[in-house]
Amino acid sequence: MIKFILRRIALSLPVIFLIATTTFFILRLAPGGPFLSERAIPPEIQANLQAKYGLDQPLWIQYGRYLRSLLRLDLGPSYRYPERTVNEIIVEGFPVSFELGLAALLVALLIGVPAGVVAAVKHRGFLDRLTMSVVLAGISVPTFVLGPLFIFFFSLTLYWFPPALWGSPEQLVLPAITLGTPYSVYIARLTRTEMLEVLQQDYIRTARAKGVGEFRLLWRHALNGALLPVVSFLGPAVADLVTGSIVIEKIFAIPGLGRYFVESAFSRDYTTVMGTVLFYAVLLIAANLVVDVLYKFLDPRIEYR
Amino acid sequence: MPESPVLSLENLKTYFFTRSGTAKAVDGVCLDLRKGETLGIVGESGSGKSVTCLSILRLVPPPGRIVDGKILLEGRNLLELSKRELRQVRGKQIGMVFQDPMTSLNPFLSIGDQVAETLLVHEQLSRRQALRRAAEVLEKVGISDAANRLADYPHRFSGGMRQRVMIAMALIGNPKILIADEPTTALDVTIQAQVLELFRQIKADFGASIILITHNLGIVAGMADHVAVMYAGRVVEYAPTEEMFSRPRHPYTLALLATLPRPGEGGNDLQPIPGTPPDLTRLPPGCAFYDRCPFHEQHCLEEAPPLLPVGKDHWASCWVDFTAGR
Amino acid sequence: MASILQTPADVLPAALSLRGIVYRRMRRDPWMLLCATVLGIILLASLLAPWIAPYSYEQIDLKLGASPPNSAHWMGTDTLGRDLFSRTLYGGQISIAVGVVGTLVSLLIGVLYGSIAGYRGGHTDEVMMRFVDLLYSLPYLFLVIILLVFFSSSILMLFVALGLVQWLTMARIVRGQALSLKNAEFVQAARLSGTSGTGILFRHLLPNMLGPIVVYATLTVPAVILQEAFLSFLGLGVQPPRSSWGTLISDGAGVMSLFPWLVFFPAAILAAVLFSLNFLGDGLRDALDPRLRHD
């Protein structure tokens, strides 16, 4: 088990290096720069700034310096917020995004799994068709339509929840539901397909022949097998939640990492952009690793070596 | 008959409503299972023997449906039971062993939990008590050191061992009837013999009546008291095992017997049955075996023969008495 | 029991052509027909925008400003007084083009990659699919955002960037198909008779994988359209005065409490298109999936 995890971590290191290198050169080869923006800065100040951050050095020296600081887990100073480092920005913004993502994932699972199970059990029945239509409608409405719609109804019309900002639990509700809905839809679909498959298995018939009731049949015998693919979907889902979070944070004015990323991208804040991308890459690789470990834990057929 | 049967099927009809037509998988089966006896049901795949057994516990998967008939368990018609009452019968009164032990055990549950579940569902027992009973029964069906293997998952067991687990699962509720649907087909030959031996022992120890489904007449010969031969959804012959082997009265039974290797005669004269079983969605009005029957007459084409007594406790459905000429 | 169901007539659907399956499905499921019709109307209207649209997409009328739907402007006008109906039609051209071209790019990469991995099999397959697994765990859209911000948010860049995001799943599907097809008798026969690798790929494998590929492509188009809208919402999609459904929704969402029709119409159209494509794709997938095909 430990060996498996260590092997996976070792395999990820070159990937992270690759991402660092690719983003570094994409950013530097692109026209423009952090201090060449619309505001007219006097040339001497510009030169000073360039020198301060080492941007006047040859590219490969900058690259080497960046890699060296990466080894110390130092993502460098932010160009946009001169008094802060990228590490500080991530430490500040990520917990917010994380809380939002976790709440959304919970929403997705709590809606998606029961909906999928009901649809599968009532296969081709009215409830199946209803659930699946809702599911398709759910995929077809983008989050950035859903978000404003929720704000419009639940905040501006019904005054149930605050429309924006962050901090209190009520402020978590709307963003989490908005972000979680599309994934609940995917999870419902996946659960349904897998459940249909599992319900045809011979061992389900065996359980019936023993006199097992319908509820116990679903809960004890079918759900475990049907949820394995859902678990493995959670890895990529984390990636989607992370990107989805960018839009949600914009709509609800939430000070999360996604917003920092977009803002720093627009202002060509190299270090913050790279830092965030690298951070998310590591996060996603870690999330996939956790999912794989969880999967092995849930499936008794896979034995650790 | 001296004693009323434990289980009797009366005119059972189970049809599959597929897009390409209605397949009459079981079409008017009448059978009796007597107390303490073993009944062998023999036929090719598609003859309706498996569906008959699934029908008994009402486990026929859609698009199949039992459309007519009675299934009487000690006089009680199972087809009229509510789902709740039916669950009381499943596992408790009738235990079932399925064909493929590789797919019939839940890979996500430990075998202890799976065997004990039958008890947990039917009796007021704690999980610990149920597991202890499970270990006892597993030991009885030949799994050594069962108490320590309760927590193992099915993939740790070989095919033969899994079939023993299946049998333990069917026996733990002390059912009156044990139905075994080709219990040895998926197993290696040596393992087959062991499992059959186990069934013989069960019959002695548990006193259950057994329905043994197989396509192999050889297995029936050593195990069953009575044999029913099925063809195209119907019972075509029913007789005590000895009688069936010595004096078959249906051409299909005769053909089946000819496919068996006989000791001392070498393997050269094994006779495959020519032709293929009929399409169950388009059964002819006459005898379903007509096309493949060497003795057929004009009358066979016009009217399907009913199951009629042809001797003591011996029934067959054939218009022609091919034994008369010999 | 399975043997009972395997009457020749039941096995037949597998042999039917893709067109046959589509046709049969449509006839049995009126909802699919409805979806196809809705989709067809919206597509056609968008393509014919230069002839149908009552106004140009950039014609500003500041005096008029935002006005609710009326007889002159069926969907009302936006804050600059531009006709929303015309802008939605022209926006459709862009959204659909992005969806189709993005899907084609993903098809090109995914099918080639997947069929090579599946056909070669063994070690090559292992390495290639490992790579796909790794890419799966990347924050893809972040890279797309970087590309669009730091280079240019031209439509061409959008096509490529979105196609690059979508090819992974296609590669996996095609690879699975190729893997199962490569041992089929007709492929083996072709190999024995000396057909080259590329020959087998194009003449034998691809034609037989067409069903799943088409189905998945049907499901990719809405995903790409959605992603374009997502990027537009962040200000990275099509640049004004041009519009896509995404930019229209994005603009409308900002002023939703004041002028709700500005978000309603484009969102409804986008939702209708996405729903139809998803519904059709789902239906086709069910029809082709032998596991689910037993009614």
mmCIF file of C-alpha atoms in Angstrom, chain B:
data_model
loop_
_atom_site.group_PDB
_atom_site.id
_atom_site.type_symbol
_atom_site.label_atom_id
_atom_site.label_comp_id
_atom_site.label_asym_id
_atom_site.label_seq_id
_atom_site.Cartn_x
_atom_site.Cartn_y
_atom_site.Cartn_z
ATOM 1 C CA MET B 1 -49.552 -41.867 -4.978
ATOM 2 C CA PRO B 2 -49.063 -42.788 -1.341
ATOM 3 C CA GLU B 3 -48.185 -39.376 -0.040
ATOM 4 C CA SER B 4 -49.091 -35.918 -1.261
ATOM 5 C CA PRO B 5 -46.095 -34.217 -2.897
ATOM 6 C CA VAL B 6 -44.144 -31.429 -1.163
ATOM 7 C CA LEU B 7 -44.149 -29.399 -4.314
ATOM 8 C CA SER B 8 -46.262 -29.722 -7.356
ATOM 9 C CA LEU B 9 -46.399 -27.682 -10.513
ATOM 10 C CA GLU B 10 -49.678 -27.579 -12.324
ATOM 11 C CA ASN B 11 -49.816 -26.454 -15.912
ATOM 12 C CA LEU B 12 -47.073 -23.878 -15.343
ATOM 13 C CA LYS B 13 -46.591 -21.423 -18.191
ATOM 14 C CA THR B 14 -43.773 -18.886 -18.251
ATOM 15 C CA TYR B 15 -43.461 -16.806 -21.387
ATOM 16 C CA PHE B 16 -40.828 -14.300 -22.461
ATOM 17 C CA PHE B 17 -42.306 -11.330 -24.246
ATOM 18 C CA THR B 18 -39.464 -10.259 -26.525
ATOM 19 C CA ARG B 19 -39.533 -7.860 -29.409
ATOM 20 C CA SER B 20 -39.308 -10.713 -31.861
ATOM 21 C CA GLY B 21 -42.280 -12.524 -30.374
ATOM 22 C CA THR B 22 -43.463 -14.470 -27.374
ATOM 23 C CA ALA B 23 -41.069 -17.237 -26.405
ATOM 24 C CA LYS B 24 -42.916 -20.006 -24.616
ATOM 25 C CA ALA B 25 -40.029 -21.010 -22.406
ATOM 26 C CA VAL B 26 -42.219 -23.069 -20.097
ATOM 27 C CA ASP B 27 -45.442 -24.179 -21.675
ATOM 28 C CA GLY B 28 -47.736 -26.160 -19.444
ATOM 29 C CA VAL B 29 -45.385 -28.065 -17.148
ATOM 30 C CA CYS B 30 -46.856 -30.485 -14.598
ATOM 31 C CA LEU B 31 -44.479 -32.034 -12.095
ATOM 32 C CA ASP B 32 -44.556 -33.503 -8.591
ATOM 33 C CA LEU B 33 -41.713 -33.553 -6.104
ATOM 34 C CA ARG B 34 -42.231 -36.126 -3.374
ATOM 35 C CA LYS B 35 -41.007 -35.775 0.144
ATOM 36 C CA GLY B 36 -37.379 -36.791 0.607
ATOM 37 C CA GLU B 37 -36.830 -37.729 -2.999
ATOM 38 C CA THR B 38 -34.521 -36.312 -5.616
ATOM 39 C CA LEU B 39 -36.076 -35.287 -8.884
ATOM 40 C CA GLY B 40 -33.807 -34.839 -11.858
ATOM 41 C CA ILE B 41 -34.872 -32.505 -14.636
ATOM 42 C CA VAL B 42 -32.989 -33.114 -17.856
ATOM 43 C CA GLY B 43 -32.961 -31.277 -21.153
ATOM 44 C CA GLU B 44 -30.879 -29.305 -23.612
ATOM 45 C CA SER B 45 -30.227 -25.632 -22.966
ATOM 46 C CA GLY B 46 -33.357 -23.761 -23.893
ATOM 47 C CA SER B 47 -35.636 -26.635 -22.973
ATOM 48 C CA GLY B 48 -37.132 -24.602 -20.133
ATOM 49 C CA LYS B 49 -35.686 -26.494 -17.190
ATOM 50 C CA SER B 50 -33.930 -23.498 -15.678
ATOM 51 C CA VAL B 51 -36.875 -21.198 -16.248
ATOM 52 C CA THR B 52 -39.136 -23.753 -14.584
ATOM 53 C CA CYS B 53 -36.995 -23.600 -11.470
ATOM 54 C CA LEU B 54 -36.722 -19.821 -11.486
ATOM 55 C CA SER B 55 -40.498 -19.750 -11.780
ATOM 56 C CA ILE B 56 -40.871 -21.750 -8.582
ATOM 57 C CA LEU B 57 -39.298 -18.916 -6.592
ATOM 58 C CA ARG B 58 -40.783 -16.321 -8.926
ATOM 59 C CA LEU B 59 -37.332 -15.124 -9.948
ATOM 60 C CA VAL B 60 -38.003 -15.014 -13.681
ATOM 61 C CA PRO B 61 -36.344 -11.859 -15.039
ATOM 62 C CA PRO B 62 -38.260 -9.542 -17.348
ATOM 63 C CA PRO B 63 -39.364 -9.717 -20.115
ATOM 64 C CA GLY B 64 -40.323 -13.151 -18.745
ATOM 65 C CA ARG B 65 -43.576 -13.614 -16.871
ATOM 66 C CA ILE B 66 -45.494 -16.513 -15.352
ATOM 67 C CA VAL B 67 -48.744 -16.370 -17.240
ATOM 68 C CA ASP B 68 -50.648 -19.382 -15.988
ATOM 69 C CA GLY B 69 -50.619 -22.377 -13.692
ATOM 70 C CA LYS B 70 -50.126 -23.179 -10.043
ATOM 71 C CA ILE B 71 -47.074 -23.811 -7.917
ATOM 72 C CA LEU B 72 -48.227 -25.641 -4.817
ATOM 73 C CA LEU B 73 -45.847 -25.836 -1.865
ATOM 74 C CA GLU B 74 -47.584 -28.220 0.561
ATOM 75 C CA GLY B 75 -50.859 -27.103 -0.908
ATOM 76 C CA ARG B 76 -50.130 -23.360 -0.833
ATOM 77 C CA ASN B 77 -50.040 -21.654 -4.219
ATOM 78 C CA LEU B 78 -46.829 -19.611 -4.363
ATOM 79 C CA LEU B 79 -48.179 -17.556 -7.223
ATOM 80 C CA GLU B 80 -50.819 -16.073 -4.948
ATOM 81 C CA LEU B 81 -48.436 -14.978 -2.196
ATOM 82 C CA SER B 82 -47.697 -11.351 -1.451
ATOM 83 C CA LYS B 83 -44.102 -10.208 -1.876
ATOM 84 C CA ARG B 84 -43.664 -10.410 1.874
ATOM 85 C CA GLU B 85 -44.989 -13.954 2.134
ATOM 86 C CA LEU B 86 -42.902 -14.921 -0.870
ATOM 87 C CA ARG B 87 -39.750 -13.726 0.886
ATOM 88 C CA GLN B 88 -40.618 -16.033 3.780
ATOM 89 C CA VAL B 89 -40.557 -18.934 1.338
ATOM 90 C CA ARG B 90 -37.343 -17.951 -0.413
ATOM 91 C CA GLY B 91 -34.327 -19.216 1.472
ATOM 92 C CA LYS B 92 -36.421 -20.541 4.341
ATOM 93 C CA GLN B 93 -38.649 -23.166 2.677
ATOM 94 C CA ILE B 94 -36.856 -23.469 -0.626
ATOM 95 C CA GLY B 95 -33.119 -23.051 -1.034
ATOM 96 C CA MET B 96 -31.547 -22.530 -4.398
ATOM 97 C CA VAL B 97 -28.093 -23.256 -5.800
ATOM 98 C CA PHE B 98 -27.268 -21.552 -9.066
ATOM 99 C CA GLN B 99 -25.203 -22.712 -11.967
ATOM 100 C CA ASP B 100 -22.233 -20.400 -11.960
ATOM 101 C CA PRO B 101 -20.559 -19.985 -8.571
ATOM 102 C CA MET B 102 -18.150 -17.435 -10.068
ATOM 103 C CA THR B 103 -20.868 -14.864 -10.713
ATOM 104 C CA SER B 104 -23.515 -15.925 -8.221
ATOM 105 C CA LEU B 105 -21.631 -14.790 -5.140
ATOM 106 C CA ASN B 106 -21.447 -11.100 -4.335
ATOM 107 C CA PRO B 107 -17.796 -10.079 -4.787
ATOM 108 C CA PHE B 108 -18.157 -7.202 -2.333
ATOM 109 C CA LEU B 109 -19.384 -9.146 0.677
ATOM 110 C CA SER B 110 -17.479 -11.639 2.771
ATOM 111 C CA ILE B 111 -18.677 -15.213 2.452
ATOM 112 C CA GLY B 112 -19.524 -15.310 6.150
ATOM 113 C CA ASP B 113 -21.895 -12.389 5.722
ATOM 114 C CA GLN B 114 -23.412 -13.914 2.610
ATOM 115 C CA VAL B 115 -24.071 -17.304 4.174
ATOM 116 C CA ALA B 116 -25.284 -15.814 7.446
ATOM 117 C CA GLU B 117 -27.588 -13.433 5.650
ATOM 118 C CA THR B 118 -30.134 -16.135 4.923
ATOM 119 C CA LEU B 119 -30.511 -16.622 8.686
ATOM 120 C CA LEU B 120 -30.483 -12.918 9.489
ATOM 121 C CA VAL B 121 -33.303 -12.302 7.071
ATOM 122 C CA HIS B 122 -35.499 -15.112 8.375
ATOM 123 C CA GLU B 123 -34.736 -15.536 12.032
ATOM 124 C CA GLN B 124 -34.311 -13.323 15.056
ATOM 125 C CA LEU B 125 -30.596 -13.835 15.469
ATOM 126 C CA SER B 126 -27.661 -11.624 16.227
ATOM 127 C CA ARG B 127 -24.983 -11.312 13.587
ATOM 128 C CA ARG B 128 -22.581 -13.249 15.788
ATOM 129 C CA GLN B 129 -24.965 -16.149 16.247
ATOM 130 C CA ALA B 130 -25.697 -16.208 12.535
ATOM 131 C CA LEU B 131 -21.991 -16.214 11.710
ATOM 132 C CA ARG B 132 -21.398 -19.092 14.123
ATOM 133 C CA ARG B 133 -24.109 -21.095 12.388
ATOM 134 C CA ALA B 134 -22.622 -20.141 9.029
ATOM 135 C CA ALA B 135 -19.260 -21.539 10.103
ATOM 136 C CA GLU B 136 -20.927 -24.794 11.153
ATOM 137 C CA VAL B 137 -22.726 -25.231 7.873
ATOM 138 C CA LEU B 138 -19.664 -24.267 5.849
ATOM 139 C CA GLU B 139 -17.712 -26.891 7.759
ATOM 140 C CA LYS B 140 -20.418 -29.420 6.912
ATOM 141 C CA VAL B 141 -20.224 -28.743 3.187
ATOM 142 C CA GLY B 142 -16.499 -29.355 3.312
ATOM 143 C CA ILE B 143 -14.820 -26.022 3.871
ATOM 144 C CA SER B 144 -12.100 -26.667 6.375
ATOM 145 C CA ASP B 145 -11.261 -24.100 9.011
ATOM 146 C CA ALA B 146 -14.469 -22.301 8.099
ATOM 147 C CA ALA B 147 -14.552 -20.103 11.201
ATOM 148 C CA ASN B 148 -11.351 -18.416 10.087
ATOM 149 C CA ARG B 149 -12.456 -17.994 6.510
ATOM 150 C CA LEU B 150 -15.730 -16.197 7.225
ATOM 151 C CA ALA B 151 -14.148 -12.796 6.617
ATOM 152 C CA ASP B 152 -12.677 -13.797 3.254
ATOM 153 C CA TYR B 153 -14.159 -12.518 0.026
ATOM 154 C CA PRO B 154 -15.321 -14.859 -2.743
ATOM 155 C CA HIS B 155 -12.367 -14.149 -5.053
ATOM 156 C CA ARG B 156 -10.144 -15.961 -2.554
ATOM 157 C CA PHE B 157 -12.041 -19.218 -3.205
ATOM 158 C CA SER B 158 -11.778 -21.649 -6.080
ATOM 159 C CA GLY B 159 -14.806 -22.515 -8.219
ATOM 160 C CA GLY B 160 -15.524 -25.743 -6.358
ATOM 161 C CA MET B 161 -15.184 -24.013 -2.999
ATOM 162 C CA ARG B 162 -17.512 -21.258 -4.080
ATOM 163 C CA GLN B 163 -20.104 -23.822 -5.100
ATOM 164 C CA ARG B 164 -19.809 -25.302 -1.626
ATOM 165 C CA VAL B 165 -20.405 -21.830 -0.227
ATOM 166 C CA MET B 166 -23.478 -21.499 -2.441
ATOM 167 C CA ILE B 167 -24.749 -24.829 -1.177
ATOM 168 C CA ALA B 168 -24.140 -23.801 2.433
ATOM 169 C CA MET B 169 -26.073 -20.614 1.742
ATOM 170 C CA ALA B 170 -29.002 -22.607 0.419
ATOM 171 C CA LEU B 171 -28.909 -25.123 3.282
ATOM 172 C CA ILE B 172 -28.445 -22.849 6.274
ATOM 173 C CA GLY B 173 -32.134 -22.000 6.469
ATOM 174 C CA ASN B 174 -32.974 -25.733 6.702
ATOM 175 C CA PRO B 175 -35.238 -25.632 3.653
ATOM 176 C CA LYS B 176 -37.720 -28.387 2.812
ATOM 177 C CA ILE B 177 -36.661 -28.207 -0.789
ATOM 178 C CA LEU B 178 -33.293 -27.627 -2.385
ATOM 179 C CA ILE B 179 -33.243 -26.609 -6.014
ATOM 180 C CA ALA B 180 -29.910 -26.971 -7.772
ATOM 181 C CA ASP B 181 -29.678 -25.492 -11.258
ATOM 182 C CA GLU B 182 -26.831 -27.246 -13.059
ATOM 183 C CA PRO B 183 -24.682 -27.054 -9.929
ATOM 184 C CA THR B 184 -21.705 -28.749 -11.523
ATOM 185 C CA THR B 185 -21.739 -27.474 -15.096
ATOM 186 C CA ALA B 186 -19.272 -24.656 -14.478
ATOM 187 C CA LEU B 187 -16.830 -26.853 -12.575
ATOM 188 C CA ASP B 188 -13.898 -29.089 -13.474
ATOM 189 C CA VAL B 189 -14.701 -32.777 -13.822
ATOM 190 C CA THR B 190 -12.952 -33.860 -10.627
ATOM 191 C CA ILE B 191 -14.621 -31.080 -8.666
ATOM 192 C CA GLN B 192 -17.967 -32.087 -10.209
ATOM 193 C CA ALA B 193 -17.691 -35.509 -8.628
ATOM 194 C CA GLN B 194 -16.927 -33.998 -5.228
ATOM 195 C CA VAL B 195 -19.890 -31.657 -5.382
ATOM 196 C CA LEU B 196 -22.222 -34.470 -6.437
ATOM 197 C CA GLU B 197 -20.982 -36.528 -3.549
ATOM 198 C CA LEU B 198 -21.805 -33.584 -1.315
ATOM 199 C CA PHE B 199 -25.386 -33.578 -2.616
ATOM 200 C CA ARG B 200 -25.754 -37.261 -1.803
ATOM 201 C CA GLN B 201 -24.544 -36.585 1.703
ATOM 202 C CA ILE B 202 -26.903 -33.612 2.074
ATOM 203 C CA LYS B 203 -29.823 -35.760 1.128
ATOM 204 C CA ALA B 204 -28.892 -38.162 3.891
ATOM 205 C CA ASP B 205 -28.096 -35.513 6.511
ATOM 206 C CA PHE B 206 -30.687 -32.835 5.931
ATOM 207 C CA GLY B 207 -33.579 -34.882 4.609
ATOM 208 C CA ALA B 208 -34.449 -32.227 2.056
ATOM 209 C CA SER B 209 -36.230 -32.970 -1.175
ATOM 210 C CA ILE B 210 -33.987 -32.007 -4.062
ATOM 211 C CA ILE B 211 -34.648 -30.834 -7.582
ATOM 212 C CA LEU B 212 -31.526 -31.368 -9.630
ATOM 213 C CA ILE B 213 -31.406 -29.697 -12.998
ATOM 214 C CA THR B 214 -28.876 -30.882 -15.498
ATOM 215 C CA HIS B 215 -28.306 -31.480 -19.181
ATOM 216 C CA ASN B 216 -26.291 -34.535 -18.281
ATOM 217 C CA LEU B 217 -28.243 -37.769 -17.998
ATOM 218 C CA GLY B 218 -25.210 -39.405 -16.439
ATOM 219 C CA ILE B 219 -25.438 -37.189 -13.372
ATOM 220 C CA VAL B 220 -29.130 -37.961 -12.987
ATOM 221 C CA ALA B 221 -28.512 -41.687 -13.117
ATOM 222 C CA GLY B 222 -26.556 -41.759 -9.910
ATOM 223 C CA MET B 223 -28.551 -39.157 -8.017
ATOM 224 C CA ALA B 224 -32.219 -39.000 -8.810
ATOM 225 C CA ASP B 225 -35.194 -41.119 -7.782
ATOM 226 C CA HIS B 226 -37.354 -39.771 -10.578
ATOM 227 C CA VAL B 227 -36.405 -38.096 -13.819
ATOM 228 C CA ALA B 228 -38.332 -35.606 -15.912
ATOM 229 C CA VAL B 229 -37.126 -34.959 -19.444
ATOM 230 C CA MET B 230 -37.991 -31.546 -20.843
ATOM 231 C CA TYR B 231 -38.115 -30.449 -24.441
ATOM 232 C CA ALA B 232 -39.216 -27.076 -25.840
ATOM 233 C CA GLY B 233 -40.847 -25.958 -22.616
ATOM 234 C CA ARG B 234 -42.687 -29.183 -21.866
ATOM 235 C CA VAL B 235 -42.148 -32.334 -19.892
ATOM 236 C CA VAL B 236 -41.993 -35.064 -22.509
ATOM 237 C CA GLU B 237 -41.296 -37.977 -20.229
ATOM 238 C CA TYR B 238 -41.441 -38.668 -16.506
ATOM 239 C CA ALA B 239 -40.458 -41.928 -14.844
ATOM 240 C CA PRO B 240 -38.515 -43.536 -12.005
ATOM 241 C CA THR B 241 -34.822 -43.303 -12.894
ATOM 242 C CA GLU B 242 -34.317 -47.037 -13.449
ATOM 243 C CA GLU B 243 -37.347 -47.250 -15.681
ATOM 244 C CA MET B 244 -36.306 -44.208 -17.671
ATOM 245 C CA PHE B 245 -32.931 -45.710 -18.453
ATOM 246 C CA SER B 246 -34.161 -49.187 -19.203
ATOM 247 C CA ARG B 247 -37.423 -48.446 -21.014
ATOM 248 C CA PRO B 248 -37.494 -44.891 -22.452
ATOM 249 C CA ARG B 249 -40.807 -44.172 -24.156
ATOM 250 C CA HIS B 250 -40.125 -40.828 -25.804
ATOM 251 C CA PRO B 251 -37.912 -40.603 -28.905
ATOM 252 C CA TYR B 252 -36.132 -37.600 -27.421
ATOM 253 C CA THR B 253 -35.197 -39.534 -24.264
ATOM 254 C CA LEU B 254 -33.982 -42.319 -26.498
ATOM 255 C CA ALA B 255 -31.835 -39.859 -28.420
ATOM 256 C CA LEU B 256 -30.475 -38.386 -25.186
ATOM 257 C CA LEU B 257 -29.542 -41.846 -23.954
ATOM 258 C CA ALA B 258 -27.735 -42.494 -27.214
ATOM 259 C CA THR B 259 -25.510 -39.489 -26.538
ATOM 260 C CA LEU B 260 -24.240 -41.127 -23.354
ATOM 261 C CA PRO B 261 -21.040 -43.129 -23.491
ATOM 262 C CA ARG B 262 -21.683 -46.614 -22.141
ATOM 263 C CA PRO B 263 -19.005 -48.532 -20.369
ATOM 264 C CA GLY B 264 -17.632 -51.379 -22.460
ATOM 265 C CA GLU B 265 -18.975 -50.162 -25.782
ATOM 266 C CA GLY B 266 -16.231 -47.738 -26.639
ATOM 267 C CA GLY B 267 -16.829 -44.135 -27.628
ATOM 268 C CA ASN B 268 -17.414 -44.588 -31.328
ATOM 269 C CA ASP B 269 -21.141 -45.064 -31.509
ATOM 270 C CA LEU B 270 -22.137 -41.927 -29.616
ATOM 271 C CA GLN B 271 -25.099 -40.520 -31.440
ATOM 272 C CA PRO B 272 -25.506 -36.769 -31.619
ATOM 273 C CA ILE B 273 -29.124 -35.692 -31.959
ATOM 274 C CA PRO B 274 -29.610 -34.354 -35.483
ATOM 275 C CA GLY B 275 -31.191 -30.953 -35.968
ATOM 276 C CA THR B 276 -31.648 -28.089 -33.520
ATOM 277 C CA PRO B 277 -34.285 -27.311 -30.885
ATOM 278 C CA PRO B 278 -37.258 -25.362 -32.273
ATOM 279 C CA ASP B 279 -37.639 -21.594 -32.109
ATOM 280 C CA LEU B 280 -39.695 -21.066 -28.955
ATOM 281 C CA THR B 281 -41.419 -18.060 -30.460
ATOM 282 C CA ARG B 282 -42.773 -20.140 -33.360
ATOM 283 C CA LEU B 283 -43.715 -23.499 -31.945
ATOM 284 C CA PRO B 284 -45.578 -25.734 -34.371
ATOM 285 C CA PRO B 285 -49.139 -26.822 -33.584
ATOM 286 C CA GLY B 286 -48.009 -30.465 -33.515
ATOM 287 C CA CYS B 287 -45.191 -32.184 -31.702
ATOM 288 C CA ALA B 288 -42.194 -29.872 -31.154
ATOM 289 C CA PHE B 289 -39.772 -32.766 -31.685
ATOM 290 C CA TYR B 290 -41.268 -33.664 -35.064
ATOM 291 C CA ASP B 291 -38.354 -32.365 -37.186
ATOM 292 C CA ARG B 292 -35.747 -34.341 -35.301
ATOM 293 C CA CYS B 293 -37.776 -37.480 -34.647
ATOM 294 C CA PRO B 294 -36.952 -40.657 -36.589
ATOM 295 C CA PHE B 295 -40.380 -42.189 -35.804
ATOM 296 C CA HIS B 296 -42.652 -39.299 -36.711
ATOM 297 C CA GLU B 297 -46.001 -39.899 -38.390
ATOM 298 C CA GLN B 298 -48.464 -37.627 -40.126
ATOM 299 C CA HIS B 299 -50.555 -37.317 -36.987
ATOM 300 C CA CYS B 300 -47.600 -35.857 -35.015
ATOM 301 C CA LEU B 301 -47.669 -32.805 -37.263
ATOM 302 C CA GLU B 302 -51.335 -32.093 -36.558
ATOM 303 C CA GLU B 303 -51.714 -32.419 -32.838
ATOM 304 C CA ALA B 304 -49.269 -32.084 -29.967
ATOM 305 C CA PRO B 305 -49.239 -35.266 -27.898
ATOM 306 C CA PRO B 306 -50.339 -34.893 -24.256
ATOM 307 C CA LEU B 307 -48.430 -36.420 -21.346
ATOM 308 C CA LEU B 308 -50.087 -39.813 -20.888
ATOM 309 C CA PRO B 309 -49.425 -42.755 -18.574
ATOM 310 C CA VAL B 310 -47.492 -45.467 -20.380
ATOM 311 C CA GLY B 311 -46.643 -47.678 -17.434
ATOM 312 C CA LYS B 312 -46.506 -47.729 -13.675
ATOM 313 C CA ASP B 313 -45.549 -44.221 -12.562
ATOM 314 C CA HIS B 314 -44.294 -43.660 -16.097
ATOM 315 C CA TRP B 315 -45.587 -40.890 -18.325
ATOM 316 C CA ALA B 316 -44.638 -39.871 -21.836
ATOM 317 C CA SER B 317 -45.954 -37.580 -24.514
ATOM 318 C CA CYS B 318 -45.657 -39.373 -27.823
ATOM 319 C CA TRP B 319 -48.215 -40.642 -30.292
ATOM 320 C CA VAL B 320 -45.947 -43.428 -31.481
ATOM 321 C CA ASP B 321 -45.036 -46.472 -29.442
ATOM 322 C CA PHE B 322 -41.653 -47.197 -30.958
ATOM 323 C CA THR B 323 -41.064 -50.017 -28.479
ATOM 324 C CA ALA B 324 -43.904 -52.043 -30.020
ATOM 325 C CA GLY B 325 -42.023 -52.924 -33.176
ATOM 326 C CA ARG B 326 -38.884 -54.149 -31.443
#
